[in-house]
mmCIF file of C-alpha atoms in Angstrom:
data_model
loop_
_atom_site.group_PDB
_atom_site.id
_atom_site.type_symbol
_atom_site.label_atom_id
_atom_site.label_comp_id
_atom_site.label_asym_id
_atom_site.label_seq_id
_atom_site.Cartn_x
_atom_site.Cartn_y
_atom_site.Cartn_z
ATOM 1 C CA UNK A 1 76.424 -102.576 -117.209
ATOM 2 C CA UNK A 2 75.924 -106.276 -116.611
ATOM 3 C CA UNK A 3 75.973 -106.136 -112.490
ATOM 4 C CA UNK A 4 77.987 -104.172 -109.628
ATOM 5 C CA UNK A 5 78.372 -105.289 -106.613
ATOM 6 C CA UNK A 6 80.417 -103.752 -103.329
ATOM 7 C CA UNK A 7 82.407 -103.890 -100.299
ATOM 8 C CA UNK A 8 83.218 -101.844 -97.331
ATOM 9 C CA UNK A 9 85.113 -100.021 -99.317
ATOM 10 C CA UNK A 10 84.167 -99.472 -103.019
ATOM 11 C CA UNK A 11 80.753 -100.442 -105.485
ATOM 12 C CA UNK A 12 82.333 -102.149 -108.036
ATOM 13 C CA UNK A 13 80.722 -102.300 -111.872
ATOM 14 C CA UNK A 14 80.836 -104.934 -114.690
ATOM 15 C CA UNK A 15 80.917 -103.159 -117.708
ATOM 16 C CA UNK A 16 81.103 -105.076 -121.021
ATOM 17 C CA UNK A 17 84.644 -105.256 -122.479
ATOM 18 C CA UNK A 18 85.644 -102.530 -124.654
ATOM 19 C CA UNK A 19 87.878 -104.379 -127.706
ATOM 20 C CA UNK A 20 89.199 -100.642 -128.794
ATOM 21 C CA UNK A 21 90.559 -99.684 -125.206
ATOM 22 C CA UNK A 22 91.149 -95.920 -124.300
ATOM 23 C CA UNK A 23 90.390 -93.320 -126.315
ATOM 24 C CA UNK A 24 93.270 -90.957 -125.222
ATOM 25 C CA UNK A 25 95.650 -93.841 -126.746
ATOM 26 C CA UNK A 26 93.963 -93.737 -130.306
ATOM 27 C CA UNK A 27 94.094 -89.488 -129.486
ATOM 28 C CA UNK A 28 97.597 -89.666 -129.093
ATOM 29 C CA UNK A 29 98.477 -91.866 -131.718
ATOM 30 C CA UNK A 30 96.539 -89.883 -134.300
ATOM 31 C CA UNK A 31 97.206 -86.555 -132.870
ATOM 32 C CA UNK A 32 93.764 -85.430 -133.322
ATOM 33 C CA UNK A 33 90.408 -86.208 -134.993
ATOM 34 C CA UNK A 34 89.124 -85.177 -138.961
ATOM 35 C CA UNK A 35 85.361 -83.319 -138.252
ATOM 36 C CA UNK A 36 83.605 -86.352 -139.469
ATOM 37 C CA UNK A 37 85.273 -88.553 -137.091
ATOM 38 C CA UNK A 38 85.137 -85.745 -133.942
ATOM 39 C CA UNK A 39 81.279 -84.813 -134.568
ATOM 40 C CA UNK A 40 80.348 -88.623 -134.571
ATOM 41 C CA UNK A 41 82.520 -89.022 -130.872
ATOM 42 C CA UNK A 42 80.412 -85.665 -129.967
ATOM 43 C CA UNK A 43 77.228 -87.018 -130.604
ATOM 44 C CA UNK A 44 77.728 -90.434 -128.953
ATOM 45 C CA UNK A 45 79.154 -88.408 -125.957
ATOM 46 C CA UNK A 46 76.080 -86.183 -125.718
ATOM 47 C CA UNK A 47 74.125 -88.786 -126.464
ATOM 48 C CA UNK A 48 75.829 -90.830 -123.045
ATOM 49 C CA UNK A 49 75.664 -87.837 -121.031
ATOM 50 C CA UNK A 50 72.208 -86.826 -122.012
ATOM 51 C CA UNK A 51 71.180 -90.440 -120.554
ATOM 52 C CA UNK A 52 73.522 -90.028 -117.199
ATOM 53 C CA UNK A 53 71.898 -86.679 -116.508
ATOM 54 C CA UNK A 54 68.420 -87.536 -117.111
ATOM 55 C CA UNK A 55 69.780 -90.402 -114.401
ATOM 56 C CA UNK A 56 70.545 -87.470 -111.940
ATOM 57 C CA UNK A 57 74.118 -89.020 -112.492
ATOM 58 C CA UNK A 58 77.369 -86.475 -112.461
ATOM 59 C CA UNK A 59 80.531 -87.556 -113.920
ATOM 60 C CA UNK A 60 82.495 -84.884 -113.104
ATOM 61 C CA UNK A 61 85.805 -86.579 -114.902
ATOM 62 C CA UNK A 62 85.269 -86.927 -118.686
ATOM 63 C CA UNK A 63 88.316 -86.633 -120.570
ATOM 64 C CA UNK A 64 89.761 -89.050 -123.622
ATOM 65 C CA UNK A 65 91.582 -91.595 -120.446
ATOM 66 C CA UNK A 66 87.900 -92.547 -119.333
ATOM 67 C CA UNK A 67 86.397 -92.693 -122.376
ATOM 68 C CA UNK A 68 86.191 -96.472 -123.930
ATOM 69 C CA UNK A 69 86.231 -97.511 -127.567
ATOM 70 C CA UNK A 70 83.403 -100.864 -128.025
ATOM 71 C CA UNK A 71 84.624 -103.258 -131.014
ATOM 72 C CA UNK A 72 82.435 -101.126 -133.269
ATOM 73 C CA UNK A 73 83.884 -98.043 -132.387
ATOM 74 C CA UNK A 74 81.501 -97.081 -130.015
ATOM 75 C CA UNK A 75 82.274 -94.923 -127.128
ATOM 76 C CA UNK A 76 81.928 -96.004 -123.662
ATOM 77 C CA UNK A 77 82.124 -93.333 -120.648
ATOM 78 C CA UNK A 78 84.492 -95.403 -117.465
ATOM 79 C CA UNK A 79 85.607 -94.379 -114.822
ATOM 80 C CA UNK A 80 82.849 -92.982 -112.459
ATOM 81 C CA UNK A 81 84.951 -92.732 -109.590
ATOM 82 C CA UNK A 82 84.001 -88.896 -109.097
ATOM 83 C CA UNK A 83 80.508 -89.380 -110.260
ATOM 84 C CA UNK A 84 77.953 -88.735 -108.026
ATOM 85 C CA UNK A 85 74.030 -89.243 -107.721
ATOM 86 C CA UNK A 86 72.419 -85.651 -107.677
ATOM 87 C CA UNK A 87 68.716 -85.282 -107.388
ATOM 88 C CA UNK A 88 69.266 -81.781 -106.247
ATOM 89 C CA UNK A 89 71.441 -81.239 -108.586
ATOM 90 C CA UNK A 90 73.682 -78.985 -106.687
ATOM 91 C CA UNK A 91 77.546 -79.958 -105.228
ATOM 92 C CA UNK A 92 80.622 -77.975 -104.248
ATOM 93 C CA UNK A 93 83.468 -80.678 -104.545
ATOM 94 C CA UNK A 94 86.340 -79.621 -106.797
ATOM 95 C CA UNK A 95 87.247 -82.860 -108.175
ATOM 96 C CA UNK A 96 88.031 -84.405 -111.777
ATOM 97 C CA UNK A 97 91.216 -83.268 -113.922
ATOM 98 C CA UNK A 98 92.361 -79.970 -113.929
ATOM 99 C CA UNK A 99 92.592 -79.552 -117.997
ATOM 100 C CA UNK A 100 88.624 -80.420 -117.854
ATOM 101 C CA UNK A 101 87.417 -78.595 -115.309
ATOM 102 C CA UNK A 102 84.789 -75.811 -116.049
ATOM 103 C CA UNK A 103 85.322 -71.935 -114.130
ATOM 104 C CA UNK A 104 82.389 -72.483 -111.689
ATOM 105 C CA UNK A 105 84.547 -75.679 -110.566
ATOM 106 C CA UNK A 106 87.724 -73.595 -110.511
ATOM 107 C CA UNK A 107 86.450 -70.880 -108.671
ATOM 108 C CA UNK A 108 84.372 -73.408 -106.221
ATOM 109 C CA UNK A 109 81.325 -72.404 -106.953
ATOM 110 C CA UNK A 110 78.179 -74.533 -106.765
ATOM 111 C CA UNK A 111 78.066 -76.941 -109.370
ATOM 112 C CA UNK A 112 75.638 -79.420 -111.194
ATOM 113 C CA UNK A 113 75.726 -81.810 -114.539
ATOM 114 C CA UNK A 114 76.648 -78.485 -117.052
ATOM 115 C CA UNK A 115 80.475 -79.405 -115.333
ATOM 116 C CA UNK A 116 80.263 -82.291 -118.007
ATOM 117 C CA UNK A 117 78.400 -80.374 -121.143
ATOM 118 C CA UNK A 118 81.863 -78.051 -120.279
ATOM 119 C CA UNK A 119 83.911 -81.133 -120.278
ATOM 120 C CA UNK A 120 82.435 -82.181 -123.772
ATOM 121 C CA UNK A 121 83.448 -78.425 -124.817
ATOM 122 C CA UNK A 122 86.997 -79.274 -124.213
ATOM 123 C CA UNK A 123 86.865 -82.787 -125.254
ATOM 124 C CA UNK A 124 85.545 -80.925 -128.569
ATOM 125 C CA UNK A 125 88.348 -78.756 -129.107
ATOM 126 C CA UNK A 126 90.911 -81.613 -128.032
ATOM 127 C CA UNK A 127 89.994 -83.767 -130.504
ATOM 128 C CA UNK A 128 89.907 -81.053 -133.235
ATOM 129 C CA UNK A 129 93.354 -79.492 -132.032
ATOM 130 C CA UNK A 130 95.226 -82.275 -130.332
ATOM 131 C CA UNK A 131 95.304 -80.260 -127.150
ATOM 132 C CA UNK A 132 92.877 -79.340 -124.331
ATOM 133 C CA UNK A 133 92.118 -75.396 -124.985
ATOM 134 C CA UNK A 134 93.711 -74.349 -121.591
ATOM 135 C CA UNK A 135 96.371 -76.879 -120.918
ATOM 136 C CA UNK A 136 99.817 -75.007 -119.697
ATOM 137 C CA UNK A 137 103.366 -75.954 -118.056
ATOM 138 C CA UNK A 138 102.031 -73.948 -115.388
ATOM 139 C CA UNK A 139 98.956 -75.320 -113.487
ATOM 140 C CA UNK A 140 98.325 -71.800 -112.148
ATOM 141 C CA UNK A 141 97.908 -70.419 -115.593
ATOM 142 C CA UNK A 142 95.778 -73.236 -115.967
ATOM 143 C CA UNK A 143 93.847 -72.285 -113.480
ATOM 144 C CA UNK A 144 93.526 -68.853 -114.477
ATOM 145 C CA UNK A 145 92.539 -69.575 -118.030
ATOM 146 C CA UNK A 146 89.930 -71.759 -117.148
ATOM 147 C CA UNK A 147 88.550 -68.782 -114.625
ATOM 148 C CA UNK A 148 88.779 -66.141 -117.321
ATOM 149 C CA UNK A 149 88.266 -68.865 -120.525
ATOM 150 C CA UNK A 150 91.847 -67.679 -121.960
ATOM 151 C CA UNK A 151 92.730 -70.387 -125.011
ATOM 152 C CA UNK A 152 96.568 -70.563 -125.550
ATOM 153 C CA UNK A 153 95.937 -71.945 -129.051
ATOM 154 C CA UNK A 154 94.119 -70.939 -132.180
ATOM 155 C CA UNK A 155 91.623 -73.213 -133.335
ATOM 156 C CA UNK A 156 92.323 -74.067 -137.528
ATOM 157 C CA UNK A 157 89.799 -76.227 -139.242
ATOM 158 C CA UNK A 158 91.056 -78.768 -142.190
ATOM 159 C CA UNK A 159 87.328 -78.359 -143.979
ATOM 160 C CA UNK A 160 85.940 -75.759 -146.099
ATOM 161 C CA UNK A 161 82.896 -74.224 -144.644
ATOM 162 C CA UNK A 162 80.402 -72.087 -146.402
ATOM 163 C CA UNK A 163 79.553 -74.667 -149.489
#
């Protein structure tokens, strides 16, 4: 972040420009991610997050749309219109995207930063499959398969495992 500054309104942040734009688009176009390439997005994401939390700062909306590729393919976390600044840890808004929301969220329950290590969870398995683990036509099954953690897919990996 070079500065912010703020209105009545809104805190506005200038952020450096990210060359690769949104990672969703790159998502989409390759339909998902080979291990090598998934684990090293993993790692810089847990690596971001581990940095925000030890901030006391919530995301609450990470998903491939707010996520930022730098010009050496670096990701950048955006979008921290649902983040919040929590010392105590503790909040009970339901807010991000429903596809990324964790069961504690869902069933609104108390929450605190583990709503984002859940988030990375099904950014994992989005960029391994394609598809978030509990997406449906039907946001109430959505709903209800986030509750229970029902996947509609089965997860296949491309690699051999075991060697």
């Amino acid at each position: 972040m070079y500065t912010y500054f703020w209105d009545e309104k809104r805190v506005y942040l200038v952020l450096e420009f990210a060359q690769g734009g949104e990672l969703y688009k790159l998502l989409k176009k390759k339909t998902r991610f080979d291990e090598t390439t998934a684990a090293v997005f993993m790692f810089q994401m847990a690596d971001a997050l581990n940095y925000c939390h030890t901030k006391n700062v919530i995301h609450r909306d990470i998903k491939p749309e707010n996520l930022l590729i730098g010009d050496e393919g670096q990701l950048k976390i955006a979008d921290f219109g649902w983040s919040v600044h929590a010392p105590t840890k503790k909040r009970l808004t339901m807010c991000g995207t429903l596809d990324y929301l964790p069961p504690e969220m869902v069933a609104g329950e108390e929450h605190r930063e583990l709503v984002d290590v859940w988030s990375l969870g099904v950014l994992c398995y989005e960029f391994l499959v394609g598809t978030p683990p509990f997406e449906h036509d039907d946001t109430s099954h959505t709903y209800s398969a986030i509750r229970n953690v029902w996947f509609f897919r089965t997860l296949l990996f491309c690699g051999h495992y075991g060697h």
